[in-house]
Amino acid sequence: MSVRALWIISYERGESVAVRFSRRYPTVEQRAKCMAGSLYVSVPEDGTVLQLLLTELGLSDSDKPYMALRDDCLHQQRSPALELHVEGPSGGVLWPMLVISQGPLILACLAVVDAPADPRPPLASLFSVSQGLTLLAGLQAFLCGSGSKPDREGLTSRLAMMPSILLQICPLGTPLDIPQPGASSASAMPTPAGTQKQPAWKTGVHRGRAVVNVALTEMVRSMQYGNRNRQDLWDVYGTVTCKCEVEGVLPNVTVTLTLPPNGSPLMDVLVHPCVSSLDASVLTAMSVEDCDSSSFSGPYKFPFSPPLEPFRLCSYTSQVPVPPILGTYQLKDDDNQLRITVSLKLHESVRNSFEYCEAHLPFFNRDQMGSVDVKVSSGQLEVSKEKNLLVWVLGQKFPKSREVSLEGSVSFSGELPGPTDPLCTDLTAYIKLYFRVPDLTLSGCCVDQHSVQVYSSAKPRIVTSRELLSSEYFIWNSTGTAPVSSGHMML
Amino acid sequence: MSANWPERISAFLRSPSQFLCSTTSDIFLAEVLHELRDDRASDHIKVLLLSPLLEHPTLLCPSVFVGEETALELMSVFAQCSPKSLPLRCHLLLALTSVLLCSCCVSSHTSASQDFLDLLLQMAQDTNDAQAGAALHPLRTTACDCLRELEACLPGLLSQRLELLSSLRQQENSRLHQAYTGLHALALRNAVYLLTQQKEAGAGDLKAALGSNEGFVWGEGADSAHPNSESHSDLALFSPLTLGTMGKVPSLQTGLDCKELRSLLSSLLEESYLLTSLSQAALLRQLVEVLAMVPAVSPTILRAQLLRLLGTCKVCLLHTTLLMKAAFTDSLFNAEDEAFLLKRLVGLSQHPLLSTPEKLFYIDCILHFPENRPISSGDESLPVLLTPRLAAALVPTVFNDSVSMLARLNLLSLVYLEEGEEDREGQGGRGLAYLYDHLTSLLRIVENQASREMVVTFFRASFLFLLHFCHVERYSEDLSQRLCDLYLRRTRLAPHLINLADRTQDRLEESGWAVALLRALQRTITEAPLSQLTLQDLRWHLRILARVAEEGEVLQRATLNFLLCVITSSSSALCVSGDWRLGNSVLGVCRRLLLHPSLDSLLTPLADLLQHLTCHYGETDIQDHARLYYTLLTTLSQEKLAGVLAQRGTERGRQAKVRSLSAIMGENEELTSGLTVHQTERPLLRLVKLDKHEPDECRPEHKPDSEPACETESSPGQGGIEDYRAQFQSSSFASEITLQYHLTHTGVHDPHFDKLFSIRLHFDLTDGHYEEVSDISVPCLFRTRKPPTVRLRLKPKQPYHTTLRASAIFTTEDGLSWHSPLADLHVAFPEVFLPLLTPLGWAREKKQRVFEGIWGEICSGQSEGDLTNTATSLFCDQLEDSAVGELVEKYFQRYLVSDLDKGRCNVLFFLPPQSHVLLKVITEEDAVQVHIATDNWKLLPYINSYLEDITKEIHSTQQVNGDV
């Protein structure tokens, strides 16, 4: 249940590739050697590991269109664990090399196989794999900081902290914890000596005014085809984020999610490990099977003892009866000119009050746009600087009719070729919607301020909020062939 | 001493082998330890200095002895550390753990490891900061972690301290209880396991173990389990017992009476919530193992935690739940739970909020789902409950990333394969139709200028699809047709197509799909209109056709016709252009055709083609080869032809064992590897200094020509010094020293390198005191034979000691070239000495005269205060007569100008290019005086330390002799 070694690699396409940090755990290596017996392969030096890793990830020699070692169709890297083929006299296969990559960072660790090596045990039976994955994900979150891409200096300074971080979370190869990026030590006080054991995931106790903040964010995804043969799809997933400043070593807080009377149940509920108990009915509904309407639909109670830093209390998915915005998109090819017709309709159940709402119409595999002769019934139309994208800014409100339309034609007579995309050829094209509606959830799920219970001496201030955000909200051109996006379509 | 420690340490960590080429591990270790003791070094640097010990202890401490010494040093550094240097002290503990465990000190039960264990335990016992205060939390945590690692590597070490560990865990209320819990749970697990291995151990023994508070167990249990003990077979100590692959879980028969254990487990479970997810998962796994070994405690004790674990968003906790299920099956999970868990896994495998690696892991968990009633026990078998309807949530789409897409395709292929078996005509159902649709949408993407990654993914997906559904002709035939169409549009995909054909042929030999694909490709190429053929396309066509020509079943007439058309058509400028690579590709096809079973029917057109190439191709090499092939074709029988050409076997060159550049062969990847110089990981060769000077080697350079012989005639007994000086008018005279070495293998034993050929040794200077050294060639080196002698000629500019970087390039038996670094070559100061170089036949007295002459010049130069380079000095030491004799015999013999007489003698060292060091050795009573005169005063310090060294040596041998 340990890792033999750990690497942090920065990879920038066309630029530099380097092992920025590495750590080996020789005592774990001893055990690995013992378990593997004659199949033991020692961990090569960093340079070699880097090369092998890039080959397996298909990143090496990017200038060569085909390399047998890298592109062989026999290599099926299906699992999150790679095999590294070490050459030379002490060569063999290093497995399982767990890899997580995000942006320019590649994190990898070699998990120990704590089972007889022959025949190779299934990945799912190796405890060290989930431990390694958790460790890597934690390190990644720490290194990348709040943004999705780490800035260069921030990354360097965080890399410099790695030795002291690892001293705490993985001193001898057995992961104990993940780095706590958001832990604010300012308000944390050392624990008073008492009889109650302090949770290991809590760095101190809060002193001061008690505040509980519960934020509910729902994301809506959609694929609309405007095609009788192809069912439109949409779904919703939500997360509840909490920040609790409550006194006590192990204070009790309960947050309750409620649905409107006829609301469809929350599915695929996942909870934070600080949730102390769960009712079985909370977990029963699942998106992968048809749920019957009689099933449990709340209230969903989550009793927990909060850590100091903000955390995701729970997440869920939900199937709502209608998409918030229903659209159609039609393109007609007309002599290097495209005739465009778009209409969008806001569903009546959705509050007509957006923070922002935009429709993006990108065009691929064509020259830049020349003349744009397009009229919109509401909002403004902008042409991107690169002349390959129409941005229709709908603003804060749909008109009273709740319907807007766009019509006109665009010619592609620009001097430069626009961006390419292997999917969007010919008339395969889409509109992508971006919007945010404050104080709304599609599932109807909400956290009532009064339902938040805090068992502590001081009466806390309780703040709750909710919002709806779009995510991967596509409307495909109904005159072209649109790609299939889900297996549910065919059933 | 070294200001740039950060740089050196990072160089070491980056590549220890390369770093240790320039120094040795013991020197480096000594430097590190020295710097650690230095009070001026900052804590930050010291933490850095510990990292080599932390990460590569086996390199720096290869033996128990060195490990023990190092550990003692580190312990004393630890003792002297300021209490405030917390990070340093923590890292010292970690380094100590690494060193002691990896150099086998702990398993050898050395005193340092005992002291260290006592130290750790003492630190760990300060629960709730009773003594040292909260500031020392990190140190205490680290001490627990170290103890835990020691227990992990030597299971059972703490098995007699369970009571102590249990009370420490219970007492601790700060966050540190996690460290104590981890330690306690591991020790408990190991202790219970060791009990199961004892005959007739029962409830009483278990109770005794739980309440034990004795010492460390160095005995059998721990020792026999040590990783390094050869005979050890009980791997279960390190590995989880619940795998199933271990066979039956050993169990401890306790009867129903194990209240203590049950209450201990409950209290551990109750507190599990207070641990971080990672530690919690580890704790639960250990408890699962304990429960599996002690059947008297029911696993239902875990049930209270189960819902919390099933709902968790943490992959490590859910994984533990799966392992619980694998261990206890229906005694903990009923059929309903099982169905729930599987659906949950499917849901998680496509959950929008989880990361890709997590989702992939869950897909893998579905494939190895621990069923309560498993039907088959294959490598990847689907759980019965995974219906096509349920699995539909995981169908691959073009929006997936490559890895997820392939994982889903694999899973769904397995699902629909089962579905298809129930299907009527074996044509696959709707699910299969969907998968094929998906494959064709990928193909369309590839047609539309997809990225390289997408192309590779498509071919992998195709291979995966064929692996499962090759028998469904409707799809497999359509796929090969589509691949041909794709190829015509994107000819640069040729290597991918060849690869796909190769792999399907290997894996699906009986299906014949690969041959059908190749046949279809041949047809596609040969039937396409020639007018549209570009040069670039032709290159790829030739690669495909060469591969097609390897198939005996495929008729080759069309290929030949195509080649004839291309080469001979009047409009073709190919022959005129004389492109070597293109010509070679054509010849590559021809070469394979020469081996084709239907060669008889191809004879005429092939001969025509070769003849045309011979006469008209604008490249001589291609012409020559074509002529050779033509001759072979027209004169040899088919069997002989096969014998000549087919030496690389039927492996299609992919795994050819014998590499030979002189073989008649086409361009392929083997050739590339044969032409590349490979790098060895570690030094394979070394040079071992030969101390003996062969008699003829005394005067390496001085091969007297006729002149000196005449001189001895003409001026007998006259002006020795002028004659001597005259020799130097020839600039090459006595300008070199020759050192002899044996070239041998290093300790690295690899049969691959047992026989080396054409070894070329290259030397690089590290300073400016010598002229560049020329390379040395050694014909061969066999491990079984006497090592060859290497003569290294050095030409000093200044006669100082030096270090040479050495490396070797050589060829192994299989024809590959290798480059390997050698350890640095140190040339010591005395190795530069040569004796007085005089023409042959000079009498001893004449040499003596030269000596006196030079001596006189130096001394007079001194007395006149001349500012030349001359200098005199005196070296004294207490040495007895016999010792002086030994000194002279051992070190000066070769350089004597006069014999040792009454404790006196004269010695002359000549140091190329032009320096002399003259010694007059005078013994008086028990002291020896060495009068030194030299014409290069810069040599004095070296001479001095040389004399010190050798007298010290003499002293020590005298001492030994005296003792004896």
Short mmCIF file of C-alpha atoms in Angstrom, two decimals, chain B residues 14 197 237 332 393 661 808 810 863:
data_model
loop_
_atom_site.label_atom_id
_atom_site.label_comp_id
_atom_site.label_asym_id
_atom_site.label_seq_id
_atom_site.Cartn_x
_atom_site.Cartn_y
_atom_site.Cartn_z
CA ARG B 14 19.49 13.13 -11.13
CA GLN B 197 1.66 -19.52 11.77
CA LEU B 237 3.76 -11.02 5.76
CA LEU B 332 -21.06 -8.81 4.67
CA ALA B 393 -23.99 4.24 -19.74
CA LEU B 661 25.24 -4.93 -41.65
CA ALA B 808 34.96 3.23 -24.24
CA PHE B 810 32.82 -1.18 -28.31
CA SER B 863 74.30 30.21 -3.95
#
